[in-house]
Amino acid sequence: DGGITQSPKYLFRKEGQNVTLSCEQNLNHDAMYWYRQDPGQGLRLIYYSQIVNDFQKGDIAEGYSVSREKKESFPLTVTSAQKNPTAFYLCASSIGTGSVDTQYFGPGTRLTVL
Amino acid sequence: AQKITQTQPGMFVQEKEAVTLDCTYDTSDPSYGLFWYKQPSSGEMIFLIYQGSYDQQNATEGRYSLNFQKARKSANLVISASQLGDSAMYFCAMRELHSGGSNYKLTFGKGTLLTVNP
């Protein structure tokens, strides 16, 4: 089955630690995205990547880092510089970045800072 | 100004009835796409329906239809014959093509929580 997987589903982090969230897709999509969702809010874009070895900052990139070494994978690292990392993180992918290109989402990772 | 406005924080509907979820948007781009997503309590965002700014007809996907009124800048989602499994958060989103290169992202509204009563 084609789709997007994210792991882990739940993640707990101590203050001062970096953690990495995994996102893998087998849809052969070129573009991938990371969004953050806070309670009662819509999604906000953290980073996106249009092709392998290229990525761009979104609206709230501070305290986060990404890599895109393979087409299928787009991991997100939440660094200790992120002041309020507790949130729900969603990864998405699309064929391209045109206005008609639908973004499909993974099941999400819920990160809690202890 | 918010680009996507969903004015209904919560909505209730009886099973088997139709319900309309409101969405208004703000853009000066002539080319854009409008999307509706469903987010059940599990958290996954599920794509429901898409409407392009140049589409002449309203989009439909099964029990979902999009009431697109371009002049009013509204893109309301209509769910017919509601089912208990339709209970979820619903998000309206927009993707603009020409706005200063920002054609990569979806801009989301804050969502509407739909509850279907038996």
mmCIF file of C-alpha atoms in Angstrom:
data_model
loop_
_atom_site.group_PDB
_atom_site.id
_atom_site.type_symbol
_atom_site.label_atom_id
_atom_site.label_comp_id
_atom_site.label_asym_id
_atom_site.label_seq_id
_atom_site.Cartn_x
_atom_site.Cartn_y
_atom_site.Cartn_z
ATOM 1 C CA ASP A 1 0.000 0.000 0.000
ATOM 2 C CA GLY A 2 1.274 3.448 -0.891
ATOM 3 C CA GLY A 3 1.339 6.011 1.840
ATOM 4 C CA ILE A 4 3.208 8.076 4.357
ATOM 5 C CA THR A 5 4.516 6.682 7.603
ATOM 6 C CA GLN A 6 5.672 8.624 10.621
ATOM 7 C CA SER A 7 7.460 7.323 13.675
ATOM 8 C CA PRO A 8 7.246 7.275 16.545
ATOM 9 C CA LYS A 9 3.583 7.948 17.214
ATOM 10 C CA TYR A 10 4.363 9.379 20.646
ATOM 11 C CA LEU A 11 7.658 10.931 21.721
ATOM 12 C CA PHE A 12 8.768 12.305 25.028
ATOM 13 C CA ARG A 13 11.741 14.591 25.318
ATOM 14 C CA LYS A 14 13.597 16.082 28.204
ATOM 15 C CA GLU A 15 14.462 19.733 28.024
ATOM 16 C CA GLY A 16 17.786 20.332 26.318
ATOM 17 C CA GLN A 17 17.619 17.206 24.150
ATOM 18 C CA ASN A 18 17.424 17.018 20.399
ATOM 19 C CA VAL A 19 14.962 14.526 18.947
ATOM 20 C CA THR A 20 14.382 13.344 15.393
ATOM 21 C CA LEU A 21 10.988 12.549 13.909
ATOM 22 C CA SER A 22 10.874 10.155 10.996
ATOM 23 C CA CYS A 23 8.813 10.581 7.826
ATOM 24 C CA GLU A 24 8.862 8.097 4.937
ATOM 25 C CA GLN A 25 6.720 7.982 1.796
ATOM 26 C CA ASN A 26 6.437 5.417 -0.989
ATOM 27 C CA LEU A 27 4.201 7.506 -3.241
ATOM 28 C CA ASN A 28 7.098 8.611 -5.434
ATOM 29 C CA HIS A 29 6.280 12.213 -4.582
ATOM 30 C CA ASP A 30 8.885 14.892 -5.176
ATOM 31 C CA ALA A 31 7.722 17.362 -2.536
ATOM 32 C CA MET A 32 7.603 16.802 1.201
ATOM 33 C CA TYR A 33 6.548 19.022 4.092
ATOM 34 C CA TRP A 34 6.572 19.279 7.858
ATOM 35 C CA TYR A 35 3.742 20.992 9.700
ATOM 36 C CA ARG A 36 3.155 21.707 13.354
ATOM 37 C CA GLN A 37 -0.300 21.720 14.955
ATOM 38 C CA ASP A 38 -1.057 23.243 18.343
ATOM 39 C CA PRO A 39 -4.339 22.618 20.221
ATOM 40 C CA GLY A 40 -7.281 24.403 18.657
ATOM 41 C CA GLN A 41 -5.194 25.601 15.749
ATOM 42 C CA GLY A 42 -4.684 24.839 12.121
ATOM 43 C CA LEU A 43 -1.365 23.652 10.738
ATOM 44 C CA ARG A 44 1.709 25.816 10.324
ATOM 45 C CA LEU A 45 4.531 25.004 7.928
ATOM 46 C CA ILE A 46 7.971 24.307 9.406
ATOM 47 C CA TYR A 47 10.046 23.178 6.400
ATOM 48 C CA TYR A 48 9.448 21.892 2.918
ATOM 49 C CA SER A 49 11.481 20.181 0.241
ATOM 50 C CA GLN A 50 10.719 20.225 -3.465
ATOM 51 C CA ILE A 51 13.465 17.830 -4.521
ATOM 52 C CA VAL A 52 16.204 15.695 -3.032
ATOM 53 C CA ASN A 53 19.068 17.599 -1.421
ATOM 54 C CA ASP A 54 17.066 20.801 -1.326
ATOM 55 C CA PHE A 55 14.800 22.236 1.371
ATOM 56 C CA GLN A 56 13.433 25.606 2.394
ATOM 57 C CA LYS A 57 12.259 27.211 5.602
ATOM 58 C CA GLY A 58 8.570 27.635 6.200
ATOM 59 C CA ASP A 59 6.845 30.044 8.543
ATOM 60 C CA ILE A 60 8.156 28.662 11.848
ATOM 61 C CA ALA A 61 11.545 27.054 11.098
ATOM 62 C CA GLU A 62 13.432 28.386 14.124
ATOM 63 C CA GLY A 63 14.597 25.567 16.387
ATOM 64 C CA TYR A 64 14.084 22.885 13.742
ATOM 65 C CA SER A 65 16.306 21.253 11.136
ATOM 66 C CA VAL A 66 15.702 18.822 8.282
ATOM 67 C CA SER A 67 17.523 16.793 5.664
ATOM 68 C CA ARG A 68 16.468 15.298 2.328
ATOM 69 C CA GLU A 69 19.083 12.781 1.276
ATOM 70 C CA LYS A 70 16.587 10.397 -0.281
ATOM 71 C CA LYS A 71 13.369 11.027 -2.151
ATOM 72 C CA GLU A 72 11.431 8.819 0.237
ATOM 73 C CA SER A 73 12.649 10.302 3.505
ATOM 74 C CA PHE A 74 12.373 13.723 5.151
ATOM 75 C CA PRO A 75 13.346 13.568 8.852
ATOM 76 C CA LEU A 76 12.730 16.496 11.178
ATOM 77 C CA THR A 77 14.998 17.276 14.121
ATOM 78 C CA VAL A 78 13.572 19.300 16.957
ATOM 79 C CA THR A 79 16.547 20.965 18.596
ATOM 80 C CA SER A 80 16.990 22.292 22.098
ATOM 81 C CA ALA A 81 16.688 25.778 20.608
ATOM 82 C CA GLN A 82 12.983 25.233 19.990
ATOM 83 C CA LYS A 83 11.415 26.978 22.966
ATOM 84 C CA ASN A 84 8.029 25.335 22.955
ATOM 85 C CA PRO A 85 8.264 22.040 21.090
ATOM 86 C CA THR A 86 5.274 20.266 22.629
ATOM 87 C CA ALA A 87 2.885 19.835 19.697
ATOM 88 C CA PHE A 88 1.515 17.448 17.088
ATOM 89 C CA TYR A 89 3.778 17.117 14.044
ATOM 90 C CA LEU A 90 2.462 16.126 10.650
ATOM 91 C CA CYS A 91 4.455 15.195 7.592
ATOM 92 C CA ALA A 92 2.969 15.511 4.118
ATOM 93 C CA SER A 93 3.952 14.904 0.514
ATOM 94 C CA SER A 94 2.708 15.907 -2.922
ATOM 95 C CA ILE A 95 3.606 15.126 -6.501
ATOM 96 C CA GLY A 96 4.769 18.683 -7.051
ATOM 97 C CA THR A 97 4.219 22.174 -5.718
ATOM 98 C CA GLY A 98 1.554 23.455 -8.070
ATOM 99 C CA SER A 99 -1.662 24.863 -6.676
ATOM 100 C CA VAL A 100 -3.534 21.743 -7.809
ATOM 101 C CA ASP A 101 -1.143 19.286 -6.201
ATOM 102 C CA THR A 102 -2.857 17.699 -3.252
ATOM 103 C CA GLN A 103 -0.828 17.199 -0.117
ATOM 104 C CA TYR A 104 -1.308 13.844 1.589
ATOM 105 C CA PHE A 105 -0.531 13.492 5.253
ATOM 106 C CA GLY A 106 0.972 10.882 7.518
ATOM 107 C CA PRO A 107 -0.558 9.830 10.850
ATOM 108 C CA GLY A 108 1.491 12.325 12.881
ATOM 109 C CA THR A 109 3.850 12.293 15.861
ATOM 110 C CA ARG A 110 2.830 13.750 19.191
ATOM 111 C CA LEU A 111 5.847 15.275 20.935
ATOM 112 C CA THR A 112 5.777 16.117 24.613
ATOM 113 C CA VAL A 113 8.562 17.866 26.478
ATOM 114 C CA LEU A 114 8.883 16.757 30.063
ATOM 115 C CA ALA B 1 -5.876 39.537 7.918
ATOM 116 C CA GLN B 2 -6.514 35.842 8.023
ATOM 117 C CA LYS B 3 -6.329 34.125 4.682
ATOM 118 C CA ILE B 4 -8.704 31.337 5.653
ATOM 119 C CA THR B 5 -11.617 31.926 8.011
ATOM 120 C CA GLN B 6 -13.804 29.227 9.464
ATOM 121 C CA THR B 7 -16.382 30.958 11.614
ATOM 122 C CA GLN B 8 -17.980 27.870 13.158
ATOM 123 C CA PRO B 9 -15.882 26.439 15.996
ATOM 124 C CA GLY B 10 -18.401 23.621 16.418
ATOM 125 C CA MET B 11 -21.382 22.212 14.568
ATOM 126 C CA PHE B 12 -23.953 19.550 15.428
ATOM 127 C CA VAL B 13 -25.979 17.521 12.956
ATOM 128 C CA GLN B 14 -28.363 14.608 13.197
ATOM 129 C CA GLU B 15 -27.379 11.381 11.531
ATOM 130 C CA LYS B 16 -28.579 11.163 7.914
ATOM 131 C CA GLU B 17 -29.040 14.920 7.604
ATOM 132 C CA ALA B 18 -26.931 17.277 5.503
ATOM 133 C CA VAL B 19 -24.575 19.851 7.010
ATOM 134 C CA THR B 20 -22.665 22.819 5.606
ATOM 135 C CA LEU B 21 -19.307 23.897 6.999
ATOM 136 C CA ASP B 22 -18.341 27.455 6.169
ATOM 137 C CA CYS B 23 -15.042 28.681 4.760
ATOM 138 C CA THR B 24 -14.107 32.098 3.421
ATOM 139 C CA TYR B 25 -10.731 32.989 1.986
ATOM 140 C CA ASP B 26 -8.725 36.024 1.082
ATOM 141 C CA THR B 27 -6.339 36.193 -1.841
ATOM 142 C CA SER B 28 -5.384 38.507 -4.675
ATOM 143 C CA ASP B 29 -3.906 35.687 -6.735
ATOM 144 C CA PRO B 30 -5.989 34.650 -9.737
ATOM 145 C CA SER B 31 -4.746 31.092 -9.497
ATOM 146 C CA TYR B 32 -5.287 29.113 -6.326
ATOM 147 C CA GLY B 33 -6.585 25.838 -5.007
ATOM 148 C CA LEU B 34 -8.964 25.198 -2.149
ATOM 149 C CA PHE B 35 -8.879 21.993 -0.127
ATOM 150 C CA TRP B 36 -10.894 20.411 2.639
ATOM 151 C CA TYR B 37 -9.382 17.954 5.090
ATOM 152 C CA LYS B 38 -10.918 15.828 7.814
ATOM 153 C CA GLN B 39 -9.037 15.172 11.049
ATOM 154 C CA PRO B 40 -10.538 12.461 13.271
ATOM 155 C CA SER B 41 -9.463 12.095 16.872
ATOM 156 C CA SER B 42 -6.596 9.839 15.743
ATOM 157 C CA GLY B 43 -4.924 12.934 14.280
ATOM 158 C CA GLU B 44 -4.342 12.011 10.647
ATOM 159 C CA MET B 45 -5.344 14.648 8.102
ATOM 160 C CA ILE B 46 -7.505 13.039 5.433
ATOM 161 C CA PHE B 47 -7.945 14.802 2.100
ATOM 162 C CA LEU B 48 -11.596 15.145 1.128
ATOM 163 C CA ILE B 49 -12.066 17.448 -1.832
ATOM 164 C CA TYR B 50 -10.353 20.021 -4.046
ATOM 165 C CA GLN B 51 -11.608 23.059 -5.969
ATOM 166 C CA GLY B 52 -9.483 25.047 -8.407
ATOM 167 C CA SER B 53 -10.005 28.759 -8.863
ATOM 168 C CA TYR B 54 -10.689 28.299 -12.576
ATOM 169 C CA ASP B 55 -13.046 25.379 -12.194
ATOM 170 C CA GLN B 56 -16.479 26.242 -13.554
ATOM 171 C CA GLN B 57 -18.335 23.551 -11.684
ATOM 172 C CA ASN B 58 -18.492 22.796 -7.992
ATOM 173 C CA ALA B 59 -16.370 19.831 -6.980
ATOM 174 C CA THR B 60 -18.033 16.664 -5.710
ATOM 175 C CA GLU B 61 -16.603 13.506 -4.147
ATOM 176 C CA GLY B 62 -19.177 11.017 -3.011
ATOM 177 C CA ARG B 63 -21.107 12.554 -0.104
ATOM 178 C CA TYR B 64 -18.884 15.642 -0.142
ATOM 179 C CA SER B 65 -19.474 18.661 -2.306
ATOM 180 C CA LEU B 66 -17.919 22.072 -2.343
ATOM 181 C CA ASN B 67 -20.147 25.100 -2.739
ATOM 182 C CA PHE B 68 -17.727 27.452 -4.487
ATOM 183 C CA GLN B 69 -18.801 31.091 -4.749
ATOM 184 C CA LYS B 70 -15.827 32.868 -6.238
ATOM 185 C CA ALA B 71 -17.179 36.412 -6.067
ATOM 186 C CA ARG B 72 -17.926 35.978 -2.370
ATOM 187 C CA LYS B 73 -14.632 34.152 -1.819
ATOM 188 C CA SER B 74 -16.337 31.292 -0.090
ATOM 189 C CA ALA B 75 -15.787 27.550 -0.377
ATOM 190 C CA ASN B 76 -18.248 25.810 1.889
ATOM 191 C CA LEU B 77 -18.152 22.054 2.380
ATOM 192 C CA VAL B 78 -21.466 20.226 2.206
ATOM 193 C CA ILE B 79 -21.715 16.738 3.673
ATOM 194 C CA SER B 80 -24.855 14.900 2.697
ATOM 195 C CA ALA B 81 -26.435 12.054 4.647
ATOM 196 C CA SER B 82 -24.198 12.486 7.694
ATOM 197 C CA GLN B 83 -22.830 9.384 9.361
ATOM 198 C CA LEU B 84 -21.528 8.882 12.889
ATOM 199 C CA GLY B 85 -18.055 8.399 11.426
ATOM 200 C CA ASP B 86 -18.154 11.944 10.066
ATOM 201 C CA SER B 87 -17.605 13.305 13.574
ATOM 202 C CA ALA B 88 -14.218 15.018 13.355
ATOM 203 C CA MET B 89 -12.427 18.328 12.893
ATOM 204 C CA TYR B 90 -12.695 19.745 9.392
ATOM 205 C CA PHE B 91 -10.126 22.120 7.979
ATOM 206 C CA CYS B 92 -10.341 24.370 4.970
ATOM 207 C CA ALA B 93 -7.015 25.202 3.289
ATOM 208 C CA MET B 94 -5.768 27.261 0.369
ATOM 209 C CA ARG B 95 -2.730 27.097 -1.862
ATOM 210 C CA GLU B 96 -1.827 30.150 -3.919
ATOM 211 C CA LEU B 97 0.243 29.771 -7.061
ATOM 212 C CA HIS B 98 1.683 33.177 -7.763
ATOM 213 C CA SER B 99 2.072 34.938 -4.431
ATOM 214 C CA GLY B 100 5.777 35.765 -4.326
ATOM 215 C CA GLY B 101 6.900 32.179 -4.746
ATOM 216 C CA SER B 102 4.908 30.908 -1.799
ATOM 217 C CA ASN B 103 3.222 28.264 -3.835
ATOM 218 C CA TYR B 104 4.592 25.500 -1.722
ATOM 219 C CA LYS B 105 2.395 25.659 1.324
ATOM 220 C CA LEU B 106 -1.150 25.188 2.391
ATOM 221 C CA THR B 107 -2.663 27.903 4.560
ATOM 222 C CA PHE B 108 -5.138 26.389 6.990
ATOM 223 C CA GLY B 109 -8.130 27.732 8.819
ATOM 224 C CA LYS B 110 -8.612 26.942 12.493
ATOM 225 C CA GLY B 111 -11.131 24.229 11.820
ATOM 226 C CA THR B 112 -14.698 23.276 12.679
ATOM 227 C CA LEU B 113 -15.510 20.427 15.040
ATOM 228 C CA LEU B 114 -18.438 18.466 13.640
ATOM 229 C CA THR B 115 -20.445 16.191 15.903
ATOM 230 C CA VAL B 116 -22.955 13.812 14.372
ATOM 231 C CA ASN B 117 -25.705 12.771 16.770
ATOM 232 C CA PRO B 118 -27.492 9.422 16.450
#
